[in-house]
Structures are given as C-alpha cells and as structure tokens.
Short mmCIF file of C-alpha atoms in Angstrom, two decimals:
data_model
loop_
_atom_site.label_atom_id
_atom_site.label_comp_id
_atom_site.label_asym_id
_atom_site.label_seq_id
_atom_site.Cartn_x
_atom_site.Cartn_y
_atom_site.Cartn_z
CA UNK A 25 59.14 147.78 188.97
CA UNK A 26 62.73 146.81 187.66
CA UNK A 27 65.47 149.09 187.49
CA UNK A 28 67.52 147.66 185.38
CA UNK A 29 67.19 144.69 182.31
CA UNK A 30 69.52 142.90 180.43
CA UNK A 31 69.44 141.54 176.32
CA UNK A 32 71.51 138.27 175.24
CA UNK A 33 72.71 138.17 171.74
CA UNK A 34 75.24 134.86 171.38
CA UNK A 35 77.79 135.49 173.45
CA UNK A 36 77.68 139.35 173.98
CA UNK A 37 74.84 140.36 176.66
CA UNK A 38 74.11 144.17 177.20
CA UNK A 39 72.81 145.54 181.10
CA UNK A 40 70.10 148.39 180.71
CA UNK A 41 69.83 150.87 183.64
CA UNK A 42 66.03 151.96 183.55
CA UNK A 43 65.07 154.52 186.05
CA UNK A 44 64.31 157.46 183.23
CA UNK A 45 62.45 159.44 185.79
CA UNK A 46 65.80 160.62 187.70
CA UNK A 47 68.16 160.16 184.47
CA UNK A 48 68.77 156.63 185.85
CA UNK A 49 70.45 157.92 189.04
CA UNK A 50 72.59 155.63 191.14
CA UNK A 51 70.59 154.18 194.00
CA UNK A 52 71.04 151.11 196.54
CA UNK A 53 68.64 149.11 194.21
CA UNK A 54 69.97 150.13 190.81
CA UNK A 55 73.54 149.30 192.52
CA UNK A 56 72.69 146.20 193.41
CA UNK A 57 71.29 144.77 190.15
CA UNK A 58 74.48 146.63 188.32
CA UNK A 59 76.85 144.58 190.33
CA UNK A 60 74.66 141.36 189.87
CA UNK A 61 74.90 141.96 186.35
CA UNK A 62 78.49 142.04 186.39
CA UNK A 63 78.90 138.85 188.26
CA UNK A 64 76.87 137.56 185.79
CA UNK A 65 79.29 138.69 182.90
CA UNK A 66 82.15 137.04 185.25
CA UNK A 67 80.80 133.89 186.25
CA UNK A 68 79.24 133.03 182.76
CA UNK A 69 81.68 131.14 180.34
CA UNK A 70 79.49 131.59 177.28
CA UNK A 71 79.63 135.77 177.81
CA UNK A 72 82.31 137.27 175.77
CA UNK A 73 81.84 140.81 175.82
CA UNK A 74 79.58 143.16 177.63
CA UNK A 75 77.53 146.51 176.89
CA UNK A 76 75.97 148.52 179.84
CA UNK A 77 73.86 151.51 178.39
CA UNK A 78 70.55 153.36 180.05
CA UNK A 79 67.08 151.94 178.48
CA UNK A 80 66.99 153.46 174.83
CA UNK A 81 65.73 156.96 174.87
CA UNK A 82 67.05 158.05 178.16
CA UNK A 83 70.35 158.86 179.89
CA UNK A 84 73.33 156.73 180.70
CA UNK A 85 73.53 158.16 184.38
CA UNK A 86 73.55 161.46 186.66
CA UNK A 87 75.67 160.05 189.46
CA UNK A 88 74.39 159.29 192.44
CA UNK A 89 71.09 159.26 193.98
CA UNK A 90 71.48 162.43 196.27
CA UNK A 91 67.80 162.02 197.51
CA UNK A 92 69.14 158.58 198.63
CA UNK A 93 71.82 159.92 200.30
CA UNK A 94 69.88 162.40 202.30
CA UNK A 95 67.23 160.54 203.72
CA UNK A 96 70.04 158.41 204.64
CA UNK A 97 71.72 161.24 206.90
CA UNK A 98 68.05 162.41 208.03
CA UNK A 99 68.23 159.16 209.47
CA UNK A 100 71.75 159.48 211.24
CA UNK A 101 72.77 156.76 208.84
CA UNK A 102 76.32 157.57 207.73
CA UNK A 103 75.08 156.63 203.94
CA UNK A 104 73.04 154.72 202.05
CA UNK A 105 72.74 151.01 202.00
CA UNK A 106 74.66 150.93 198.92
CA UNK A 107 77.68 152.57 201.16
CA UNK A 108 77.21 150.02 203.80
CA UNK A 109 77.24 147.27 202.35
CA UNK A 110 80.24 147.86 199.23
CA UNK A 111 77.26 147.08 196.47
CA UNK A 112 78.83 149.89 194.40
CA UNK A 113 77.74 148.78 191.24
CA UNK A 114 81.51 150.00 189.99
CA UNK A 115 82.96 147.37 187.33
CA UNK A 116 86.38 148.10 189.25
CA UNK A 117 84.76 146.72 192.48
CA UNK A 118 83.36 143.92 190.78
CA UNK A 119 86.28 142.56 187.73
CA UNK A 120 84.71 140.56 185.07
CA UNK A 121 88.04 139.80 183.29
CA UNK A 122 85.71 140.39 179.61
CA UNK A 123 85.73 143.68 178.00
CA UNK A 124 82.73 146.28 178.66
CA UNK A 125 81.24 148.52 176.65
CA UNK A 126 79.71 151.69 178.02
CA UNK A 127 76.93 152.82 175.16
CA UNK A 128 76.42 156.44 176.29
CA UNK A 129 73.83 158.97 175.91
CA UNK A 130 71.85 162.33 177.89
CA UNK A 131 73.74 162.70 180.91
CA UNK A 132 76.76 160.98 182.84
CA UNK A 133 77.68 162.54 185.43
CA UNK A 134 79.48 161.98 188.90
CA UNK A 135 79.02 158.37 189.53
CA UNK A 136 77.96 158.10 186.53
CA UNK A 137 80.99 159.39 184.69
CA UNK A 138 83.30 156.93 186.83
CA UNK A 139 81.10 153.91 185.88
CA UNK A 140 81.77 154.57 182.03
CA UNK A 141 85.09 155.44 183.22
CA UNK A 142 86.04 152.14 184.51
CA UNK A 143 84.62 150.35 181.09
CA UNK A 144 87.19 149.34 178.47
CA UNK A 145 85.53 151.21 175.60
CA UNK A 146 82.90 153.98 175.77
CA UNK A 147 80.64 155.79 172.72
CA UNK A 148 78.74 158.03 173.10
CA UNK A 149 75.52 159.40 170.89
CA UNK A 150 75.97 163.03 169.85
CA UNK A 151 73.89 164.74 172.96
CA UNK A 152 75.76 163.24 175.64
CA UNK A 153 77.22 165.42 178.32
CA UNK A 154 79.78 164.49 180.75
CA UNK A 155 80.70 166.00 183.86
CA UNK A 156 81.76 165.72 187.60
CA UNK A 157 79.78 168.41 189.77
CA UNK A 158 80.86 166.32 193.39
CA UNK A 159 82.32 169.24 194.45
CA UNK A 160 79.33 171.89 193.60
CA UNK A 161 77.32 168.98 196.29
CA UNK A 162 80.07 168.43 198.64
CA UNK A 163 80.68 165.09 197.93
CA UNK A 164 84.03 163.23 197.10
CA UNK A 165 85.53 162.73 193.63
CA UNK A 166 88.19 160.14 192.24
CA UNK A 167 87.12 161.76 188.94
CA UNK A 168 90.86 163.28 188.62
CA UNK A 169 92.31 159.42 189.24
CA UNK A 170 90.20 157.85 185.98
CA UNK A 171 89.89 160.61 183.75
CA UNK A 172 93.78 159.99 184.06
CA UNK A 173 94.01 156.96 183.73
CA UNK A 174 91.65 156.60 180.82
CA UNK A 175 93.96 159.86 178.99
CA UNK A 176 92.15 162.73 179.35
CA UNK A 177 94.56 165.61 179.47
CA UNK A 178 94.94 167.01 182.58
CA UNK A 179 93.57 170.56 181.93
CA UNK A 180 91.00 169.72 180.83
CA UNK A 181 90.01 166.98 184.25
CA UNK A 182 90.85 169.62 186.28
CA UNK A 183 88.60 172.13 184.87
CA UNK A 184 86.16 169.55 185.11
CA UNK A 185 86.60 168.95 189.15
CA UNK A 186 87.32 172.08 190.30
CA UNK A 187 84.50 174.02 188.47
CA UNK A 188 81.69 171.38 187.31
CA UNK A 189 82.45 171.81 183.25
CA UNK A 190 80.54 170.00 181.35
CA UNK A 191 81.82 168.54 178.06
CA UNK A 192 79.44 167.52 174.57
CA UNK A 193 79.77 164.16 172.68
CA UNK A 194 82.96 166.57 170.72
CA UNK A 195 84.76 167.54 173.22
CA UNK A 196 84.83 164.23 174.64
CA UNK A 197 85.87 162.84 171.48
CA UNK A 198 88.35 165.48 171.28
CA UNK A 199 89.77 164.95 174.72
CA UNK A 200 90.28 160.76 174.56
CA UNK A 201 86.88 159.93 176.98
CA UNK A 202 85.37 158.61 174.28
CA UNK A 203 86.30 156.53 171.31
CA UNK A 204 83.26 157.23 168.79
CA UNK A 205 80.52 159.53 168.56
CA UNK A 206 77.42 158.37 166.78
CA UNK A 207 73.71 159.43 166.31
CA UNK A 208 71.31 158.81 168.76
CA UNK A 209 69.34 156.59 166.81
CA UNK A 210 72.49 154.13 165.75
CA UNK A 211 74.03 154.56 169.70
CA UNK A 212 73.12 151.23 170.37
CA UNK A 213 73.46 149.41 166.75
CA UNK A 214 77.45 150.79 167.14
CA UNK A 215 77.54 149.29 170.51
CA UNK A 216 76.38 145.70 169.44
CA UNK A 217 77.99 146.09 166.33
CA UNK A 218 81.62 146.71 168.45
CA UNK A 219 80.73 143.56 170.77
CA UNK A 220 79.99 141.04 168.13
CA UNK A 221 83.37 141.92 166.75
CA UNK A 222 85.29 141.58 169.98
CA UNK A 223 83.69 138.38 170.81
CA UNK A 224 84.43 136.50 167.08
CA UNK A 225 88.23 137.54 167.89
CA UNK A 226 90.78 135.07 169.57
CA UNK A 227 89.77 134.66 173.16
CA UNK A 228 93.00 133.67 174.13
CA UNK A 229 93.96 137.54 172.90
CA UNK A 230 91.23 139.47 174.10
CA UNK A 231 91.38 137.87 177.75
CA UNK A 232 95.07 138.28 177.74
CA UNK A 233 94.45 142.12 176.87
CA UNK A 234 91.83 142.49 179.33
CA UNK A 235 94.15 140.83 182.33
CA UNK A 236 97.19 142.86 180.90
CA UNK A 237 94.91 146.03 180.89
CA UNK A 238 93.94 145.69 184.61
CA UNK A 239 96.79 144.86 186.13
CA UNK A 240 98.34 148.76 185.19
CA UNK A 241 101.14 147.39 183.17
CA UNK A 242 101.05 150.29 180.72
CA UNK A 243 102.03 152.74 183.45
CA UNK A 244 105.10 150.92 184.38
CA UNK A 245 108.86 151.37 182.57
CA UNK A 246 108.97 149.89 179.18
CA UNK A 247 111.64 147.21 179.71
CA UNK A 248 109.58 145.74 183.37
CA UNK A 249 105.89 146.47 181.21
CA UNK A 250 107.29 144.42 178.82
CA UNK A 251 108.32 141.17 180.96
CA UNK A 252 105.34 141.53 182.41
CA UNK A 253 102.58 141.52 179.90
CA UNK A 254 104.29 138.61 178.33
CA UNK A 255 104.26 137.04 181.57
CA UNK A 256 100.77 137.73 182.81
CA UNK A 257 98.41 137.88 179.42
CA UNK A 258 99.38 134.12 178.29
CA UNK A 259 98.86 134.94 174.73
CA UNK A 260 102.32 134.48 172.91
CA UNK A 261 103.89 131.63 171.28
CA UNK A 262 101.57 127.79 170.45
CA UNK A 263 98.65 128.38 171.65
CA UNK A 264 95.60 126.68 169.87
CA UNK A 265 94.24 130.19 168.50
CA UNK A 266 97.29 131.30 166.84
CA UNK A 267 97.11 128.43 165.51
CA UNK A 268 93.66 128.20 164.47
CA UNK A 269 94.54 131.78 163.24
CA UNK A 270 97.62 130.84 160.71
CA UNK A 271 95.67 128.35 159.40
CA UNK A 272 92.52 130.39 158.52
CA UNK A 273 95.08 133.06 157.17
CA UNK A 274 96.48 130.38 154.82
CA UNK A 275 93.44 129.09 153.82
CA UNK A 276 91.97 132.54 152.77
CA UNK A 277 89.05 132.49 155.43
CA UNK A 278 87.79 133.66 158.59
CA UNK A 279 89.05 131.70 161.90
CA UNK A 280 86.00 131.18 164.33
CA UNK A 281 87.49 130.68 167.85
#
C-alpha cells in the first residue's frame, strides 16, 4: 500500500504523507518516497512551487518511526535503513531551489517538526500541535538550530527541548513557526491558494529569493548580506521579467511570466 501520493495542479504539485495509522510517522519507506518527491520538485522545470501536507484528515507527522528504530537495534543494526543509507526525506538534504509549503495539521513532532521546519512557509489548521520530545526518548535534536533559524524566540525553543512543551496552532502563530492559522476544513484550500500565487509571480524573483534564502545571507552583516544577495539571486537590473513587469504595470494588467 503507498505511503505517500502526490496532486498536480499547473505548475504547483503538493506530496501527501499517508500512513494515518501511526500519525504518518517517519519510516525508511515514507523517507524514501519524501525525498523522491523532492527530486521530483527539483528536476521538473514545469514545477513552480511545492506543498507537502499529511493525507486530508490526518496528521502532518509525529517524528520518527521509533518502532523502526528499535527493531533496527534488536537487530545490532546501528539504525534504520533510512540512517544508512542518508534517504532522510529532509528538504535540507535534498534542495529543490522552488519554494515549499508545509500545510500542517494533528501532530508534528520531532522529525516531523524539522521537516516543516526546513520548508519556506508553513500553516497550520487550528488543532495542530508542535513539539520536540527527542529528549523524553533519548534521541538527538537539531530542533534548537531551526526553530532559530526560522525565528522562534529562544525561550520559548528551549522550553520546547529541554522539557517536551507542546505548542497549539496560537502559540505557534504567536511565536513566528507559523505564518497562518486556518480551519481544518480550508487547511488545504489556503495551501493551494498560497502556491498558485507564488507560482504566477516573476520566476526570475522567486528563484532569486529562494537561492538568496538558502545560502544564509540574512545572518551575515548588512553591508557583506547586501553584496551578496545582489550577487547571488540574479534578479536586479534588465532582466526579461522586470520587464515584462513595467510593461503590464503600464498597461493596467496582470504580467503572466
């Protein structure tokens, strides 16, 4: 049975995880088709935009598969096959250079928290609940390295490692992890809804953004962050989409890129 489906819609395609029994936990499997999916998104010149969500009705993810993991060390096996063989299923382990989309809902947790993490936007419907209990199973975290880097205070990612606190869809409004909270029932809809719009804007922008974005140049000194985003995203000056773009602002209508 499949673990995991995807939906085209022009040139945004959305990545289901579908293993509702265990709250789509992470196994080798599910990994694997994850980090097909986004070599998909990358090697695809049509894709624009991406959304990875859990099947409708069920959660986003609870982390890792920790039955996985210990029939793997019944076994002697230092870890699963997922370990072994660097199938993470992580978008950082696997660029597309195209924006993703986490659409999230029930549970992320653990792995699943630093999947959404490593996504360029995230919503969330209003029963989601986020946390990262490695430490309550003895496994390691890099929970307090993205929850920085995506801006959530540090008081609060702290609390979150060191004693498994679990936040609501509010709190992670509140606290930056999320950029919109929505109804269950329009989760989804949003999700689309925020794709199609990416993917009508100027590619030229959005993939200069999205290379700009993952090279770390907002944590670097103004004056070098500077040099280097002009340097590195190729979007400024005559390029055929700003000029595409004048022109549709002149002539009162929308530019299609």
């Amino acid at each position: 049975m499949a673990v995991f489906f995807t939906e085209r819609r022009g040139s945004v395609i959305a990545g289901f995880l579908d293993r509702p029994a265990v709250h789509n936990a992470l196994d080798t499997e599910l990994r694997s088709a994850i980090a097909d999916f986004w070599d998909e998104v990358r090697d695809d010149a049509t894709i624009r935009v991406a959304i990875i969500s859990g099947a409708p009705g069920s959660s986003f993810s609870s982390g890792r598969d920790m039955k996985e993991t210990a029939q793997a060390y019944q076994s002697a096996s230092p870890g699963a096959d997922w370990e072994l063989g660097g199938r993470t299923g992580y978008p950082v382990d696997s660029p597309t250079g195209k924006p993703i989309i986490a659409a999230i809902d029930g549970y992320c947790m653990g792995a699943g928290l630093k999947t959404a993490a490593e996504c360029d936007l995230r919503i969330a419907a209003s029963g989601a609940v986020f946390a990262s209990p490695q430490a309550k199973v003895g496994r390691a975290t890099e929970s307090p390295l993205y929850l920085h880097r995506i801006g959530v205070p540090s008081a609060v990612a702290l609390d979150m490692v060191f004693t498994g606190r679990r936040l609501d869809a509010g709190e992670a409004l509140r606290y930056g992890l999320v950029s919109r909270v929505v109804e269950r029932e329009r989760l989804l809809d949003e999700a689309w809804l925020m794709a199609e719009r990416i993917a009508a804007a100027s590619p030229t922008v959005i993939g200069g953004l999205k290379r700009g974005l993952d090279a770390g140049l907002t944590d670097l000194p103004a004056a070098e962050a500077s040099r280097l985003w002009k340097e590195l995203t190729e979007m400024y000056g005559d390029t055929p989409d700003a000029r595409a773009g004048a022109a549709g602002f002149v002539e009162k209508r929308d530019t299609t890129f």
